[in-house]
PDB file of C-alpha atoms and ligand atoms in Angstrom:
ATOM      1  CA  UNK A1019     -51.280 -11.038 -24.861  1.00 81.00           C
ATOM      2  CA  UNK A1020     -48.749 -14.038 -24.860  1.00 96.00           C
ATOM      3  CA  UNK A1021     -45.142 -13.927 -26.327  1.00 98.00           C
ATOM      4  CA  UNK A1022     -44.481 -17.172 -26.966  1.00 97.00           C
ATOM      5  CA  UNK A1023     -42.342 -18.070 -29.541  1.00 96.00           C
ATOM      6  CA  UNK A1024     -41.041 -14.322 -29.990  1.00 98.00           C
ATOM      7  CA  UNK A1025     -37.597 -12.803 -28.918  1.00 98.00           C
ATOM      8  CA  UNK A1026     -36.721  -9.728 -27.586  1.00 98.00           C
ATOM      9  CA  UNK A1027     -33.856  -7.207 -26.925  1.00 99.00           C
ATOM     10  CA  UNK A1028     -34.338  -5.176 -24.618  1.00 99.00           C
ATOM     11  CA  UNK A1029     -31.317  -2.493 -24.600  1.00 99.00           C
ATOM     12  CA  UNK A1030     -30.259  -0.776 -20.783  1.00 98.00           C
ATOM     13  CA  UNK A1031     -31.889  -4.362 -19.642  1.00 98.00           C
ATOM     14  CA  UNK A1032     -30.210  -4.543 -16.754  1.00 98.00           C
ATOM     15  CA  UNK A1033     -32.263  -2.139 -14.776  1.00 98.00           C
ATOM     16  CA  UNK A1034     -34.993   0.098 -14.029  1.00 98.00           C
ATOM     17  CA  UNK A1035     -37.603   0.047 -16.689  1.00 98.00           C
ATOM     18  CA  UNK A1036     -35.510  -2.003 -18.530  1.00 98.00           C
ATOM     19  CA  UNK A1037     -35.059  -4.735 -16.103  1.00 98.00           C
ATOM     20  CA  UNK A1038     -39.242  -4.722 -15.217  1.00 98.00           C
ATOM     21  CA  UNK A1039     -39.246  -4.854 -19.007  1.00 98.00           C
ATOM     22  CA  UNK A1040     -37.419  -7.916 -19.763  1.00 98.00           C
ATOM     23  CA  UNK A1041     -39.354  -9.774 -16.585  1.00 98.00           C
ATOM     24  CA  UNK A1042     -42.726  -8.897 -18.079  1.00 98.00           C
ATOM     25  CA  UNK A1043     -41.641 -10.258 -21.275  1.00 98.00           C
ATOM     26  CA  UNK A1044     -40.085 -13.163 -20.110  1.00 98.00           C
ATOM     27  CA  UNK A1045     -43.230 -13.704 -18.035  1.00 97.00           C
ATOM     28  CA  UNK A1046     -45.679 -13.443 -21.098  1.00 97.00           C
ATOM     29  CA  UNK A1047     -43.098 -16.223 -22.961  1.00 97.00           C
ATOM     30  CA  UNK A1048     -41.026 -14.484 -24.881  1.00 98.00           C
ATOM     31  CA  UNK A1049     -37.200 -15.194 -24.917  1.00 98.00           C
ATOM     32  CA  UNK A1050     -35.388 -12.156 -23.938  1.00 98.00           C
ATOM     33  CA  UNK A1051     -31.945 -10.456 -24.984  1.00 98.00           C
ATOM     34  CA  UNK A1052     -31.094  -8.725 -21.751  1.00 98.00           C
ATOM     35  CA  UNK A1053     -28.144  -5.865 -23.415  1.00 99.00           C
ATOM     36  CA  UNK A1054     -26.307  -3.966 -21.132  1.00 98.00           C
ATOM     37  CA  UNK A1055     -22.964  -2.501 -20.065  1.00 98.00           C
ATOM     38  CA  UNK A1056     -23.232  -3.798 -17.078  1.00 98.00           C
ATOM     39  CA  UNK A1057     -22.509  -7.488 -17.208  1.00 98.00           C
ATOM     40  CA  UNK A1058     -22.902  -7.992 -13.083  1.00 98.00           C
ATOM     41  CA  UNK A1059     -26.464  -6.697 -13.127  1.00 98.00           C
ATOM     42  CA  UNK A1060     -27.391  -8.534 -16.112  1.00 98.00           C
ATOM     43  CA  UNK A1061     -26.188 -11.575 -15.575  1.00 98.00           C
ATOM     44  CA  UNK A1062     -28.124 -11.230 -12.904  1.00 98.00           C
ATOM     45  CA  UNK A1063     -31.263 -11.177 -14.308  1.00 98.00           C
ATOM     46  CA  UNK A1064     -31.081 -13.573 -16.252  1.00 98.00           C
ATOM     47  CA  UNK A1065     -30.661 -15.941 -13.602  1.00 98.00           C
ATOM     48  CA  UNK A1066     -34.019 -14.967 -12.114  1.00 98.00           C
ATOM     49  CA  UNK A1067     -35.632 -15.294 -15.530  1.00 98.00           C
ATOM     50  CA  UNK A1068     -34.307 -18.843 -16.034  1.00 96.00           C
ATOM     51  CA  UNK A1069     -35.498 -19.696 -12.765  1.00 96.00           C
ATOM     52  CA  UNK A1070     -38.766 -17.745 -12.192  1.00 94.00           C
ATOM     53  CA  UNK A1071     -40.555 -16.834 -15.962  1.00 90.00           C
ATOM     54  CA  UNK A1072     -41.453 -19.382 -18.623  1.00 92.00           C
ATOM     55  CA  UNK A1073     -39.423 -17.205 -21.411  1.00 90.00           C
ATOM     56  CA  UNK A1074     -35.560 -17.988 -21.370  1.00 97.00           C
ATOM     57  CA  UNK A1075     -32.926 -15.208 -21.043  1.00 98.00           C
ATOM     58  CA  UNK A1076     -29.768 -14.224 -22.210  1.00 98.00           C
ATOM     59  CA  UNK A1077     -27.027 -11.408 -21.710  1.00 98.00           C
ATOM     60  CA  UNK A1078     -24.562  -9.643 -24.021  1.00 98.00           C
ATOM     61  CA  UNK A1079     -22.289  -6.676 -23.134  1.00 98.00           C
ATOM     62  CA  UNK A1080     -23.545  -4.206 -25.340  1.00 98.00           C
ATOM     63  CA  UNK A1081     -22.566  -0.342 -25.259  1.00 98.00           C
ATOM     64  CA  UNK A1082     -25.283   1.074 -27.532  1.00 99.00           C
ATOM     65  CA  UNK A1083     -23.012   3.743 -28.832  1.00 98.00           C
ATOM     66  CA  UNK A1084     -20.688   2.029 -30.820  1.00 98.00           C
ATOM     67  CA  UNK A1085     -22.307   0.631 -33.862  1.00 98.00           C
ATOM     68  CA  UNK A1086     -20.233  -2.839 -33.989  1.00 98.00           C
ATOM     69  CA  UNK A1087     -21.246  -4.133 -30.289  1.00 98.00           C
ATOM     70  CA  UNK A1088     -25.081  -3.372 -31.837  1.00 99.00           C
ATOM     71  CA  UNK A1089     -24.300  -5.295 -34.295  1.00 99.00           C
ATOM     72  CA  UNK A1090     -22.968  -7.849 -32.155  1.00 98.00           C
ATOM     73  CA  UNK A1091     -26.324  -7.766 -30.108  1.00 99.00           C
ATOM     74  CA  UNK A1092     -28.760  -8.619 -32.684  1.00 98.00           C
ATOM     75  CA  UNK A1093     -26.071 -11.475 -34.235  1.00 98.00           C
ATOM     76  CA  UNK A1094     -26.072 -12.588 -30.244  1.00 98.00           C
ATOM     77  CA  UNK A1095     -29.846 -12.959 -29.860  1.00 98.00           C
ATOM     78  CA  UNK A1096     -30.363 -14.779 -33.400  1.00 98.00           C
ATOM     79  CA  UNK A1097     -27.244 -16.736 -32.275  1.00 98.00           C
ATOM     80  CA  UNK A1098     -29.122 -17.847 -29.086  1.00 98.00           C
ATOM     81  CA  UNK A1099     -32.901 -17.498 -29.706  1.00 98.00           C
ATOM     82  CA  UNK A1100     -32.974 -17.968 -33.767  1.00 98.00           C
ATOM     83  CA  UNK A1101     -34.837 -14.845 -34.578  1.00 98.00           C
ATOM     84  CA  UNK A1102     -35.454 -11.345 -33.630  1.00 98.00           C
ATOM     85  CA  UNK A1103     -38.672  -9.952 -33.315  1.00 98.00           C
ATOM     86  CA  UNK A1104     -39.011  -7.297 -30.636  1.00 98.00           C
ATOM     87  CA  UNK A1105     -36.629  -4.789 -29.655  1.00 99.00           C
ATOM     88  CA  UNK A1106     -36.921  -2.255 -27.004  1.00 99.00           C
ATOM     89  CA  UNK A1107     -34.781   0.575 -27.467  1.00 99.00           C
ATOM     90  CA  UNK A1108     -34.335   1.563 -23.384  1.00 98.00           C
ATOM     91  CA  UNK A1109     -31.031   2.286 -22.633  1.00 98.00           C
ATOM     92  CA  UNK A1110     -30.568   6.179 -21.924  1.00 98.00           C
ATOM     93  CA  UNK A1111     -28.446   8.783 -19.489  1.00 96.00           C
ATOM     94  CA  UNK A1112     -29.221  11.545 -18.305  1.00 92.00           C
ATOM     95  CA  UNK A1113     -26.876  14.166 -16.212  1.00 87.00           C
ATOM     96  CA  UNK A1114     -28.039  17.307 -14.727  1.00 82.00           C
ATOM     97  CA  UNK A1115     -24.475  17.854 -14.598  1.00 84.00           C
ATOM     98  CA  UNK A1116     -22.958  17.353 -17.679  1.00 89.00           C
ATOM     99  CA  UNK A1117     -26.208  18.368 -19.505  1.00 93.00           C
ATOM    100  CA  UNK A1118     -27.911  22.279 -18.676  1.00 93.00           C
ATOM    101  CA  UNK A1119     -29.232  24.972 -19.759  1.00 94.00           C
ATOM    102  CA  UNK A1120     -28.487  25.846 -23.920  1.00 96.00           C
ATOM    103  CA  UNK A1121     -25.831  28.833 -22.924  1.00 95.00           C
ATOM    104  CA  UNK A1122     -24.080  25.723 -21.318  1.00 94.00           C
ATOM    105  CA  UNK A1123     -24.069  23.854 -23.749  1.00 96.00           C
ATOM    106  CA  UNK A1124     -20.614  21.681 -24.488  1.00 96.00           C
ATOM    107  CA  UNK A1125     -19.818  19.085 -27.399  1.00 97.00           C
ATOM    108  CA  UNK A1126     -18.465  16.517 -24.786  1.00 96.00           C
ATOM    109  CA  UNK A1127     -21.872  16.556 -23.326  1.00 97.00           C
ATOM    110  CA  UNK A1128     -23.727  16.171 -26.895  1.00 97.00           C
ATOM    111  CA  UNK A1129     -21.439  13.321 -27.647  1.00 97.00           C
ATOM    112  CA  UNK A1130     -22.067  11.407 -25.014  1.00 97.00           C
ATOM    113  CA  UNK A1131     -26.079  11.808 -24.445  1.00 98.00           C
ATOM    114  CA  UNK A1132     -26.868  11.898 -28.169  1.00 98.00           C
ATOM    115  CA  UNK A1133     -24.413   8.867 -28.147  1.00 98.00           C
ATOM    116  CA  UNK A1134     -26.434   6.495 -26.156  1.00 98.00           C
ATOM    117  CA  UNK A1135     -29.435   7.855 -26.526  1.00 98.00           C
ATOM    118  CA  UNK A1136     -30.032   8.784 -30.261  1.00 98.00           C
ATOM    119  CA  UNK A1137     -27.697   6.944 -31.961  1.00 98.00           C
ATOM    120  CA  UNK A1138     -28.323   3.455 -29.908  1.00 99.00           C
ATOM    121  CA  UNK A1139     -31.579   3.454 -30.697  1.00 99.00           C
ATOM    122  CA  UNK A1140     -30.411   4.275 -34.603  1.00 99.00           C
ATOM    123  CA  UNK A1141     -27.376   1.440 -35.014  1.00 99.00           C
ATOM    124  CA  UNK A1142     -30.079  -0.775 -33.181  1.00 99.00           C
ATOM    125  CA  UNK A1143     -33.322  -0.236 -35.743  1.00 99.00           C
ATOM    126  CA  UNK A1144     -30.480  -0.706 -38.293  1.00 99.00           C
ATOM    127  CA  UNK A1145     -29.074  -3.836 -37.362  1.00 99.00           C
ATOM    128  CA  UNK A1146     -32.919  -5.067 -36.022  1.00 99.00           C
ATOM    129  CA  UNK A1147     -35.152  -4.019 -38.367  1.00 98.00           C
ATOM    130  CA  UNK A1148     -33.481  -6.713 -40.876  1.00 98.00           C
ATOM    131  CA  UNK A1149     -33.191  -9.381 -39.101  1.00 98.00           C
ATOM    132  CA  UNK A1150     -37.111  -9.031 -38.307  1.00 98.00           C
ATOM    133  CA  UNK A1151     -37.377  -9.054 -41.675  1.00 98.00           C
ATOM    134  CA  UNK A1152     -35.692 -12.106 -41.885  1.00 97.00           C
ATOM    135  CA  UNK A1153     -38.467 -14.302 -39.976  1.00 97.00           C
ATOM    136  CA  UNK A1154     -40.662 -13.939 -42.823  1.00 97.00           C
ATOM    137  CA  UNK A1155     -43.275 -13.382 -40.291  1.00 97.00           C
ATOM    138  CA  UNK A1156     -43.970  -9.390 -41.108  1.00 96.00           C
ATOM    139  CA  UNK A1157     -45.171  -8.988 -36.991  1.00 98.00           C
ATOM    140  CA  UNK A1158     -41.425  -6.810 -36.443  1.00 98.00           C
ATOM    141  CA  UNK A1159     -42.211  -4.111 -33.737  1.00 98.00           C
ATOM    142  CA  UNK A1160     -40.254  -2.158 -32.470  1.00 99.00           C
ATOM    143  CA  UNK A1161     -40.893  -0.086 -28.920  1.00 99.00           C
ATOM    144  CA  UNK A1162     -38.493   3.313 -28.129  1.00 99.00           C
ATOM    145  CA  UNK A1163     -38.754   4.429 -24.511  1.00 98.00           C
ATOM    146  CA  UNK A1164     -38.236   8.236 -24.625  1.00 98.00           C
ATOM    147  CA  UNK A1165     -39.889  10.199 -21.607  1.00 98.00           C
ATOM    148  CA  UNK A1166     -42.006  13.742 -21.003  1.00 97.00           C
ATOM    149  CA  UNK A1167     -39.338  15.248 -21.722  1.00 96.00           C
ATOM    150  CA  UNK A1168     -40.436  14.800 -25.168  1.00 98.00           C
ATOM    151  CA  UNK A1169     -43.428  15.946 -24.556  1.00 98.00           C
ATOM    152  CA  UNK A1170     -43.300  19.417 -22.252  1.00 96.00           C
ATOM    153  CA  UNK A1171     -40.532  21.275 -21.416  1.00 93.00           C
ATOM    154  CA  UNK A1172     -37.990  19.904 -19.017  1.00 87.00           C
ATOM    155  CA  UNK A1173     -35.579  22.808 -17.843  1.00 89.00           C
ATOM    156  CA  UNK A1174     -31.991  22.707 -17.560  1.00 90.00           C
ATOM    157  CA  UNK A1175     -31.470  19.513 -19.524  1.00 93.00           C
ATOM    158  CA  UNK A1176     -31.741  20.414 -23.543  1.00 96.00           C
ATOM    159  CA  UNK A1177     -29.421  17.962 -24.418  1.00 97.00           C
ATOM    160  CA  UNK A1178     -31.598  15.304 -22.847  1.00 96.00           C
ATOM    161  CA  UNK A1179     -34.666  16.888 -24.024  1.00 97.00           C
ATOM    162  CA  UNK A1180     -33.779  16.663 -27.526  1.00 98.00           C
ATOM    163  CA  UNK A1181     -32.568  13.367 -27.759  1.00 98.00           C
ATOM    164  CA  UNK A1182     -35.996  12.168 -26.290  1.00 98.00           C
ATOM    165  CA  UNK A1183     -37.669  14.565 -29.014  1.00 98.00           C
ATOM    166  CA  UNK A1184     -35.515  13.516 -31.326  1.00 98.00           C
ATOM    167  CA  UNK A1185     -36.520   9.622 -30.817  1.00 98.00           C
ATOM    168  CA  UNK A1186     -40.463  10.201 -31.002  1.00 98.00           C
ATOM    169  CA  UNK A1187     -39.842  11.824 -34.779  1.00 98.00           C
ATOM    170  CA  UNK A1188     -37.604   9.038 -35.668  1.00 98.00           C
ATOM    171  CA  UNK A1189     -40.474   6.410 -34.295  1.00 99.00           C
ATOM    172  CA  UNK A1190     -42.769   8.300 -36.316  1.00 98.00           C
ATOM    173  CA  UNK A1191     -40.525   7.858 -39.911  1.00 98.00           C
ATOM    174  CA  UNK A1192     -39.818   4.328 -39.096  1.00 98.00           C
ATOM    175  CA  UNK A1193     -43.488   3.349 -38.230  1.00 98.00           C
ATOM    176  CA  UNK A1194     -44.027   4.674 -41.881  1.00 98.00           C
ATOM    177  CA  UNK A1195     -41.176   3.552 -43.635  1.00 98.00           C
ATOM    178  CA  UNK A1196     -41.416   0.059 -42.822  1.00 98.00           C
ATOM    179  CA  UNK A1197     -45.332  -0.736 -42.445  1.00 98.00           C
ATOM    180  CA  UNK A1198     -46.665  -3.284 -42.601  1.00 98.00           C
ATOM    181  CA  UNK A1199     -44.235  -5.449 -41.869  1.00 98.00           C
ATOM    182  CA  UNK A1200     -42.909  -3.567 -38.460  1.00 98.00           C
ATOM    183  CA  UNK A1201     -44.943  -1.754 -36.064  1.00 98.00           C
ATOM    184  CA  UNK A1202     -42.943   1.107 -34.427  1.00 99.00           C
ATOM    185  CA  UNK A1203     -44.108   2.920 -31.087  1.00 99.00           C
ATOM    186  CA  UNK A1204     -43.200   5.319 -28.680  1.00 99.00           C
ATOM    187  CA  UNK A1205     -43.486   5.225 -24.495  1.00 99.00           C
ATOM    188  CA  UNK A1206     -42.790   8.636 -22.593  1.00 98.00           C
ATOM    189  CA  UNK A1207     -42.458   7.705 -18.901  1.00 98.00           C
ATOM    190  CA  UNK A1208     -42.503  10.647 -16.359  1.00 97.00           C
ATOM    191  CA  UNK A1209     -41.293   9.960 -13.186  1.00 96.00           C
ATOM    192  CA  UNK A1210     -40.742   6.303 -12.418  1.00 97.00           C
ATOM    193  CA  UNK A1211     -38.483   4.843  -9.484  1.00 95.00           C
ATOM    194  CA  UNK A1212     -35.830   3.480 -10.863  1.00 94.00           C
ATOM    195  CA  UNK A1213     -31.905   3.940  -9.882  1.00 88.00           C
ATOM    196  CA  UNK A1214     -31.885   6.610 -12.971  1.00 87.00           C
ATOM    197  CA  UNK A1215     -33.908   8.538 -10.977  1.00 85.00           C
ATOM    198  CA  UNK A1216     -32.351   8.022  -7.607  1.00 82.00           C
ATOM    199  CA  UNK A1217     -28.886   8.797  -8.613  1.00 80.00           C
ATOM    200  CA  UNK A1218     -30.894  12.385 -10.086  1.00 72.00           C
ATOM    201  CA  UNK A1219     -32.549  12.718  -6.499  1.00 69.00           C
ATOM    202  CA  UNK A1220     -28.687  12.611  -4.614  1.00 69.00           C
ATOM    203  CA  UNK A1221     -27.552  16.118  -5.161  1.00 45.00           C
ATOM    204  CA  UNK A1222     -24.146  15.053  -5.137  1.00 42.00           C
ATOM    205  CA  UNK A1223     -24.320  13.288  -8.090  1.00 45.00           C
ATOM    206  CA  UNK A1224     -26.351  16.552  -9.260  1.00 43.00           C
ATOM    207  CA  UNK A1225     -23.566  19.167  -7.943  1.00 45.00           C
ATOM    208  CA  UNK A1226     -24.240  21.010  -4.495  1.00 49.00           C
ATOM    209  CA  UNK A1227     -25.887  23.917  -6.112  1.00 53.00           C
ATOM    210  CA  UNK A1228     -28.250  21.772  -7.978  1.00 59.00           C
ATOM    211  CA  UNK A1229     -32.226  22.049  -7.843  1.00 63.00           C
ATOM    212  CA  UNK A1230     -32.880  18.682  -9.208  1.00 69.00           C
ATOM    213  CA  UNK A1231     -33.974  16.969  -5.896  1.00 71.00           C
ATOM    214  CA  UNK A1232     -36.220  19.966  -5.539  1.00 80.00           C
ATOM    215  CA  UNK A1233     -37.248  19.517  -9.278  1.00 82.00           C
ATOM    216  CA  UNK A1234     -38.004  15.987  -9.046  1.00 86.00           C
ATOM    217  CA  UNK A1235     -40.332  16.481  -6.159  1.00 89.00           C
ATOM    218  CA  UNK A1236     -42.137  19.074  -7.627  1.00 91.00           C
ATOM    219  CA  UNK A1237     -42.695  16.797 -10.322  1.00 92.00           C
ATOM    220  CA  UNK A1238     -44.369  13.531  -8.036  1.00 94.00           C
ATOM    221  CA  UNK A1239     -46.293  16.187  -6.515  1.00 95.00           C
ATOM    222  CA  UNK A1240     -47.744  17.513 -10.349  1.00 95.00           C
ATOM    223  CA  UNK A1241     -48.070  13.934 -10.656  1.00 97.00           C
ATOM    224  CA  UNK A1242     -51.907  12.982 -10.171  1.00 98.00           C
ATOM    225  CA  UNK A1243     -50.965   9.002  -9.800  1.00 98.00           C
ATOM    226  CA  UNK A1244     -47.738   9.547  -8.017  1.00 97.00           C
ATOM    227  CA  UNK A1245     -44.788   8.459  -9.046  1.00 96.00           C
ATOM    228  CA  UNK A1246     -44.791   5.283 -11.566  1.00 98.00           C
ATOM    229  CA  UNK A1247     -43.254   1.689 -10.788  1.00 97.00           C
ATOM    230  CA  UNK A1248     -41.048   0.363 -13.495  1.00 98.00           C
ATOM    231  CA  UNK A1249     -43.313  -2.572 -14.046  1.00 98.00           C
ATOM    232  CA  UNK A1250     -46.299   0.297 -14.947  1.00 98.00           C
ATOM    233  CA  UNK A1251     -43.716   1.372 -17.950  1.00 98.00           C
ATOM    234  CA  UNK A1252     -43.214  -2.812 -18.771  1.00 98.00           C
ATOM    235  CA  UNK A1253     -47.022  -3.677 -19.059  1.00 98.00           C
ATOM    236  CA  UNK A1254     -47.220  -0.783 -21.386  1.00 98.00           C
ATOM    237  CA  UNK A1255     -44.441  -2.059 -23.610  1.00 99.00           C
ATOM    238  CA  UNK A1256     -45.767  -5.659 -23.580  1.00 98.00           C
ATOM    239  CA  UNK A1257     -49.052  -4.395 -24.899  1.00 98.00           C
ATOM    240  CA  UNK A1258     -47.212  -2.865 -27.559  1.00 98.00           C
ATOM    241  CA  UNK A1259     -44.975  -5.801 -28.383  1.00 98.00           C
ATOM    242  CA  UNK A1260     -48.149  -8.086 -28.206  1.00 98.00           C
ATOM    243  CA  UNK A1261     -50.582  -8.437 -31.276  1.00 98.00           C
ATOM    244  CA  UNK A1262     -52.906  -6.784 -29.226  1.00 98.00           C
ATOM    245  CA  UNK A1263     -51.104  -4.032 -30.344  1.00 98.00           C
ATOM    246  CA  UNK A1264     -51.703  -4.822 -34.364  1.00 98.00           C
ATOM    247  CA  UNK A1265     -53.311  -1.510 -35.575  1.00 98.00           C
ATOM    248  CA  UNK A1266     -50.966   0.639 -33.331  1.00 98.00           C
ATOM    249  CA  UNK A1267     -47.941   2.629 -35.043  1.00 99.00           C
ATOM    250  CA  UNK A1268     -46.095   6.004 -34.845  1.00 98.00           C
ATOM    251  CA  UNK A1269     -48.155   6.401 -31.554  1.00 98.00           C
ATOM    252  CA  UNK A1270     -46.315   8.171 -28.908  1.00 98.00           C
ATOM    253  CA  UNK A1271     -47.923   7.130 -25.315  1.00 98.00           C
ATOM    254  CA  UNK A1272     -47.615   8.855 -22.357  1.00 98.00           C
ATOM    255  CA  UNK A1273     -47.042   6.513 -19.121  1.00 98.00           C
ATOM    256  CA  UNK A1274     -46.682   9.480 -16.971  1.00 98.00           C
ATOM    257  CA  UNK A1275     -49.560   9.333 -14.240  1.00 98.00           C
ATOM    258  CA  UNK A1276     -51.379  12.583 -15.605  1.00 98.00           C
ATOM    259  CA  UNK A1277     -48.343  14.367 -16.102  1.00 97.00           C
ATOM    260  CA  UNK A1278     -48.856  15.829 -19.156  1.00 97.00           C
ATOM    261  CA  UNK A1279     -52.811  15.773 -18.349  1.00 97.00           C
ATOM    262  CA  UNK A1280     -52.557  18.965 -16.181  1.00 91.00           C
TER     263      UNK A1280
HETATM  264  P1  NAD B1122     -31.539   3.088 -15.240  1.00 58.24           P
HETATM  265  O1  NAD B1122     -30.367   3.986 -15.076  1.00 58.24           O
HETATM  266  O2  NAD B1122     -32.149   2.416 -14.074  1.00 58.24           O
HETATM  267  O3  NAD B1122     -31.208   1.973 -16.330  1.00 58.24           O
HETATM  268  C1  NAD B1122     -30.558   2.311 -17.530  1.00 58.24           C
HETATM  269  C2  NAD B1122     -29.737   1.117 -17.969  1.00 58.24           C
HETATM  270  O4  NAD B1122     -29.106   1.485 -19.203  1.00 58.24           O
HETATM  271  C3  NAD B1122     -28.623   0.734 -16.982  1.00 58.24           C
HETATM  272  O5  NAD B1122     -28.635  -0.669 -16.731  1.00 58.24           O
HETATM  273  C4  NAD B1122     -27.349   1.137 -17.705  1.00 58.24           C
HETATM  274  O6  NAD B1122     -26.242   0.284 -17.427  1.00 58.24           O
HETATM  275  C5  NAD B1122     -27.784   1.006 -19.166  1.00 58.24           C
HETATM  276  N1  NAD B1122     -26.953   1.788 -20.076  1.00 58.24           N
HETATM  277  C6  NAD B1122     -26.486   3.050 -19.897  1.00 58.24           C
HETATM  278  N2  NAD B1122     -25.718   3.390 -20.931  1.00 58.24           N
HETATM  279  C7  NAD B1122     -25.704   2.340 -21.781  1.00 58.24           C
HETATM  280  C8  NAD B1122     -25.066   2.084 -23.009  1.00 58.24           C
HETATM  281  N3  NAD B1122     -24.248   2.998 -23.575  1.00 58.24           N
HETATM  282  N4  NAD B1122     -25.268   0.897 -23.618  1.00 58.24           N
HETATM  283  C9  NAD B1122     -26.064  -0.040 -23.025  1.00 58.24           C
HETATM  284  N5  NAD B1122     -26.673   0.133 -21.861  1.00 58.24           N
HETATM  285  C10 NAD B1122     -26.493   1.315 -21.240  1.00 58.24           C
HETATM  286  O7  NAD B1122     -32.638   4.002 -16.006  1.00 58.24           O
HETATM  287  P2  NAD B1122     -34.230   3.954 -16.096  1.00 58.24           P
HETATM  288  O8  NAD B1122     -34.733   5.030 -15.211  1.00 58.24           O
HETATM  289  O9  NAD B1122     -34.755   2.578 -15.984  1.00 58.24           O
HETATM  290  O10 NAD B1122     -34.430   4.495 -17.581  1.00 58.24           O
HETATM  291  C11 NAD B1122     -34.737   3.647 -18.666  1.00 58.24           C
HETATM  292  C12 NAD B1122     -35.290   4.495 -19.781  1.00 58.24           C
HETATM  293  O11 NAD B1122     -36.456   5.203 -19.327  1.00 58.24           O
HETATM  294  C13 NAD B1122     -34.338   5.562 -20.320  1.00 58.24           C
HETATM  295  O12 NAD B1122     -34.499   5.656 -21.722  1.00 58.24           O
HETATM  296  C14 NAD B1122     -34.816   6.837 -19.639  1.00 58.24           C
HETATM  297  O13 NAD B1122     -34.476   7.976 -20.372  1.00 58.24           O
HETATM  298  C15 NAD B1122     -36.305   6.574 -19.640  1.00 58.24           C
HETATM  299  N6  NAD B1122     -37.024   7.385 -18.649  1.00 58.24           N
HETATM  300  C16 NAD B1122     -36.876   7.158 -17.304  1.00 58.24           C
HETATM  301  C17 NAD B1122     -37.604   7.948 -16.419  1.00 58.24           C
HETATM  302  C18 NAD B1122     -37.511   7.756 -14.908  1.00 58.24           C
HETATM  303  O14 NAD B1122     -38.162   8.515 -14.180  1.00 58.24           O
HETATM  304  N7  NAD B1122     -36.764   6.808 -14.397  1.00 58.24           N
HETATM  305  C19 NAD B1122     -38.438   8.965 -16.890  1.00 58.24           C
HETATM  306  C20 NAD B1122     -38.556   9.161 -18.256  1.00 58.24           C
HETATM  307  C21 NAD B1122     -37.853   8.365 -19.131  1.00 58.24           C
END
């Protein structure tokens, strides 16, 4: 279950599941790409790497959305690590208030959520997938974090909800397309403590009329392990990323503590 000798990007890196992602990796050996917008956070991190794991770490400003700074990512991590060979596709939003309910439905909203979270993880299998290729080494893999919401219904946030359906059929295609020399796989957390789901919990980041904090604890209550720790949704990804992993692709794992069980 070692890394060593592999590098990863790990897109949203700079927190929740994405941080606990990039420490477990690290931790295992790999050299991790730590891509965020937010350079504070990340910088950060990589600190704690350098100083606590035996993989080394690195961060680039990335916005996922816009196609050149993706580009710029994977050119960054073969720029400081000489080769690409994992990438986590992570970085999402969600908004109960921008998103809703279908009737509600508004292009500024689609624009932004299918932005990050659809076309990221698109410009980034685009720009990743070849340099993979490029080691010579045909052990690519690639790892999309989508959530339940792909899985069972998750009212009042469609836009959301498709994206992260949307990203377990692209996994699927890719797995295919480019066997065997990339592995492709998806994770679906359910609900996992991270500042995503904090800022969902405040309702005033929800809007006053809002159900999501009720939502959300209905949800850890449905949960039969409670609610997940980042580092849950990270060992789950290393396994993936790990030749462990070798006869694994197009699965779509749930890391939901019996969520989707009941
Ligand atoms: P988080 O908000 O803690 O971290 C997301 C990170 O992504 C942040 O560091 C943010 O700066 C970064 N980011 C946002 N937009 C970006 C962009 N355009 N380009 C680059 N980086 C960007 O969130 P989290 O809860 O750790 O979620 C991580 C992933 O897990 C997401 O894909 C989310 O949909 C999924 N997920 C989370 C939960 C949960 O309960 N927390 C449940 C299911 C799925």
């Amino acid at each position: 279950m070692r890394l060593d000798d592999r590098t990863a990007v790990v897109t949203g890196g700079a927190s929740g599941i994405g941080a606990a992602t990039c420490r477990v990796l690290a931790a295992r050996g790999a050299d991790v790409v730590v891509a965020d917008l937010d350079e504070g956070r990340g910088a950060e991190l990589v600190d704690e790497i350098e100083r606590e794991r035996d993989g080394a770490a690195s961060f680039v400003e990335t916005d996922v959305s816009d196609e050149d700074a993706v580009a710029a990512m994977i050119e960054h991590a073969e720029t400081a690590f000489d080769r690409v060979d994992v990438l986590v596709n992570n970085a999402a939003v969600a908004s109960r208030e921008a998103d809703g309910p279908i009737t509600d439905f508004a292009d500024d909203a689609y624009e932004f959520l299918t932005g990050v979270n659809l076309r990221g993880p698109m410009y980034a299998c685009k720009h990743a997938i070849p340099a993979m290729r490029d080691t010579g080494d045909g052990t690519g893999v690639v790892v999309n974090n989508a959530s339940i919401a792909a899985l069972v219904a998750e009212p009042e946030m469609d836009i959301y909800t498709a994206t992260k359906g949307a990203l377990v059929s692209l996994t699927r295609s890719i797995a295919v397309e480019y066997a065997p020399e990339i592995r492709a796989n998806t994770v679906c957390p359910g609900v996992v403590e991270t500042p995503m789901l904090e800022a969902a919990m405040e309702s005033g980041d929800a809007g006053e009329d809002s159900d999501a904090p009720d939502t959300l604890e209905r949800m850890i209550a449905e949960t039969p392990l409670g609610m997940a720790d980042p580092a849950d949704v990270a060992h789950v990804v290393a396994f993936l990323a790990s030749s462990d992993a070798a006869a694994i692709t197009g699965a779509t794992i749930p890391v939901d503590g019996g969520y989707t069980a009941r």
